[in-house]
Amino acid sequence: MTRDQKINFIVVPITLLIVGIVTLVLFLVGKNEVWWKYYLIGGMLGLMCHGLMVKQNARTIRMTKLDPTGTVFHPKKSAMLWYALRFALVVTVLVVLGFLAPKDPREKFVISMLSALGGYLTLKVIFLIILLCFREKVVKE
């Protein structure tokens, strides 16, 4: 198992555990509020985008082994297309959540959207922390 595979296998369960705990706390603290749903949706969106990133990475590695000269497969173009797909997915889900969020008091709308964004960013923060924990040591010669 490579270093990247270890990192990806560790990120998902830790993120699921933290998103589950935070969602449960938000549910128990605000029984009449729906902020926990937005946090949960944001967390699952982050996991989905991470899965797409892992899929893109595996595809890029496989295709560059098949076409090392880059005559048919262009890794930079492929990376931009996959990034555009993930960006469109995040924007679409956040816009739909914006339409579904309660708009009566402006504060509820803002808190709902921030909780969705917080759920999405939970995976990013965990991923960066695990990357820092698994960084390779630089040996000076």
Short mmCIF file of C-alpha atoms in Angstrom, two decimals:
data_model
loop_
_atom_site.label_atom_id
_atom_site.label_comp_id
_atom_site.label_asym_id
_atom_site.label_seq_id
_atom_site.Cartn_x
_atom_site.Cartn_y
_atom_site.Cartn_z
CA MET A 1 0.00 0.00 0.00
CA THR A 2 1.45 3.36 -1.01
CA ARG A 3 1.65 6.47 1.16
CA ASP A 4 -1.18 8.15 -0.77
CA GLN A 5 -3.46 5.15 -0.37
CA LYS A 6 -2.78 5.05 3.39
CA ILE A 7 -3.65 8.72 3.69
CA ASN A 8 -6.89 8.30 1.73
CA PHE A 9 -7.88 5.23 3.75
CA ILE A 10 -7.31 7.12 7.00
CA VAL A 11 -9.05 10.37 5.99
CA VAL A 12 -12.47 8.89 5.25
CA PRO A 13 -13.17 7.08 8.55
CA ILE A 14 -11.83 9.94 10.65
CA THR A 15 -13.96 12.42 8.73
CA LEU A 16 -17.04 10.21 9.06
CA LEU A 17 -16.45 9.93 12.81
CA ILE A 18 -15.95 13.67 13.33
CA VAL A 19 -18.89 14.64 11.09
CA GLY A 20 -21.07 12.13 12.93
CA ILE A 21 -20.10 13.46 16.35
CA VAL A 22 -20.54 17.11 15.37
CA THR A 23 -23.87 16.36 13.70
CA LEU A 24 -25.07 14.58 16.83
CA VAL A 25 -23.98 17.48 19.03
CA LEU A 26 -25.71 20.00 16.73
CA PHE A 27 -28.85 17.87 16.79
CA LEU A 28 -28.90 17.64 20.57
CA VAL A 29 -28.08 21.31 21.15
CA GLY A 30 -30.56 22.81 18.70
CA LYS A 31 -33.55 20.50 18.71
CA ASN A 32 -35.81 22.86 16.76
CA GLU A 33 -33.14 23.96 14.31
CA VAL A 34 -32.06 22.24 11.11
CA TRP A 35 -28.40 23.27 11.19
CA TRP A 36 -27.30 19.71 11.80
CA LYS A 37 -28.77 18.66 8.45
CA TYR A 38 -26.76 21.30 6.62
CA TYR A 39 -23.57 20.29 8.42
CA LEU A 40 -24.18 16.64 7.54
CA ILE A 41 -24.85 17.46 3.89
CA GLY A 42 -21.70 19.60 3.77
CA GLY A 43 -19.63 16.78 5.29
CA MET A 44 -20.96 14.25 2.81
CA LEU A 45 -20.30 16.70 -0.04
CA GLY A 46 -16.69 16.97 1.13
CA LEU A 47 -16.37 13.18 1.15
CA MET A 48 -17.87 12.94 -2.32
CA CYS A 49 -15.44 15.52 -3.69
CA HIS A 50 -12.55 13.73 -1.99
CA GLY A 51 -13.65 10.50 -3.66
CA LEU A 52 -13.68 12.25 -7.03
CA MET A 53 -10.19 13.57 -6.36
CA VAL A 54 -8.92 10.07 -5.51
CA LYS A 55 -10.57 8.72 -8.66
CA GLN A 56 -8.93 11.45 -10.75
CA ASN A 57 -5.53 10.72 -9.23
CA ALA A 58 -5.81 6.98 -9.92
CA ARG A 59 -6.96 7.63 -13.49
CA THR A 60 -4.15 10.09 -14.14
CA ILE A 61 -1.52 7.67 -12.84
CA ARG A 62 -2.96 4.82 -14.91
CA MET A 63 -3.19 6.89 -18.09
CA THR A 64 0.31 8.35 -17.78
CA LYS A 65 1.71 4.83 -17.47
CA LEU A 66 -0.12 3.87 -20.67
CA ASP A 67 0.87 7.06 -22.53
CA PRO A 68 4.11 8.43 -21.02
CA THR A 69 4.77 10.84 -23.89
CA GLY A 70 1.39 12.55 -23.51
CA THR A 71 0.34 12.23 -27.16
CA VAL A 72 -3.22 11.13 -26.44
CA PHE A 73 -3.74 11.82 -22.74
CA HIS A 74 -3.03 15.32 -21.43
CA PRO A 75 -2.77 15.26 -17.62
CA LYS A 76 -3.05 19.03 -17.20
CA LYS A 77 -6.23 19.21 -19.24
CA SER A 78 -7.67 16.22 -17.41
CA ALA A 79 -6.85 17.75 -14.02
CA MET A 80 -8.58 21.02 -14.99
CA LEU A 81 -11.69 19.15 -16.16
CA TRP A 82 -11.89 17.10 -12.95
CA TYR A 83 -11.39 20.24 -10.87
CA ALA A 84 -14.17 21.97 -12.82
CA LEU A 85 -16.44 18.97 -12.15
CA ARG A 86 -15.75 19.12 -8.41
CA PHE A 87 -16.20 22.90 -8.33
CA ALA A 88 -19.50 22.68 -10.23
CA LEU A 89 -20.68 19.98 -7.82
CA VAL A 90 -19.88 22.09 -4.75
CA VAL A 91 -21.46 25.23 -6.20
CA THR A 92 -24.59 23.37 -7.29
CA VAL A 93 -25.13 21.73 -3.91
CA LEU A 94 -24.51 24.97 -2.01
CA VAL A 95 -26.92 26.88 -4.28
CA VAL A 96 -29.60 24.22 -3.78
CA LEU A 97 -29.01 24.36 -0.02
CA GLY A 98 -29.32 28.13 -0.24
CA PHE A 99 -32.75 27.78 -1.79
CA LEU A 100 -33.80 25.23 0.84
CA ALA A 101 -32.44 27.14 3.85
CA PRO A 102 -34.93 29.02 6.06
CA LYS A 103 -34.94 32.66 5.00
CA ASP A 104 -37.28 34.18 7.58
CA PRO A 105 -34.67 35.60 9.92
CA ARG A 106 -31.51 36.36 7.99
CA GLU A 107 -29.45 34.89 10.83
CA LYS A 108 -30.91 31.40 10.33
CA PHE A 109 -30.03 31.50 6.65
CA VAL A 110 -26.46 32.59 7.33
CA ILE A 111 -25.96 30.01 10.09
CA SER A 112 -27.41 27.24 7.91
CA MET A 113 -25.10 28.08 5.02
CA LEU A 114 -22.08 28.44 7.30
CA SER A 115 -22.79 25.06 8.85
CA ALA A 116 -22.94 23.48 5.37
CA LEU A 117 -19.66 25.15 4.47
CA GLY A 118 -18.19 24.04 7.80
CA GLY A 119 -19.17 20.44 7.08
CA TYR A 120 -17.48 20.66 3.69
CA LEU A 121 -14.33 22.21 5.15
CA THR A 122 -14.13 19.57 7.89
CA LEU A 123 -12.73 17.07 5.39
CA LYS A 124 -10.27 19.62 4.01
CA VAL A 125 -8.88 20.38 7.47
CA ILE A 126 -8.59 16.70 8.40
CA PHE A 127 -6.93 15.94 5.06
CA LEU A 128 -4.34 18.69 5.60
CA ILE A 129 -3.62 17.54 9.16
CA ILE A 130 -3.10 13.94 8.03
CA LEU A 131 -0.90 15.08 5.15
CA LEU A 132 1.26 16.97 7.63
CA CYS A 133 1.45 13.90 9.87
CA PHE A 134 2.52 11.66 6.99
CA ARG A 135 4.94 14.05 5.30
CA GLU A 136 8.21 12.61 4.19
CA LYS A 137 11.36 13.74 5.88
CA VAL A 138 13.82 15.61 3.70
CA VAL A 139 17.34 14.26 3.89
CA LYS A 140 20.08 16.75 3.07
CA GLU A 141 23.10 15.30 1.35
#
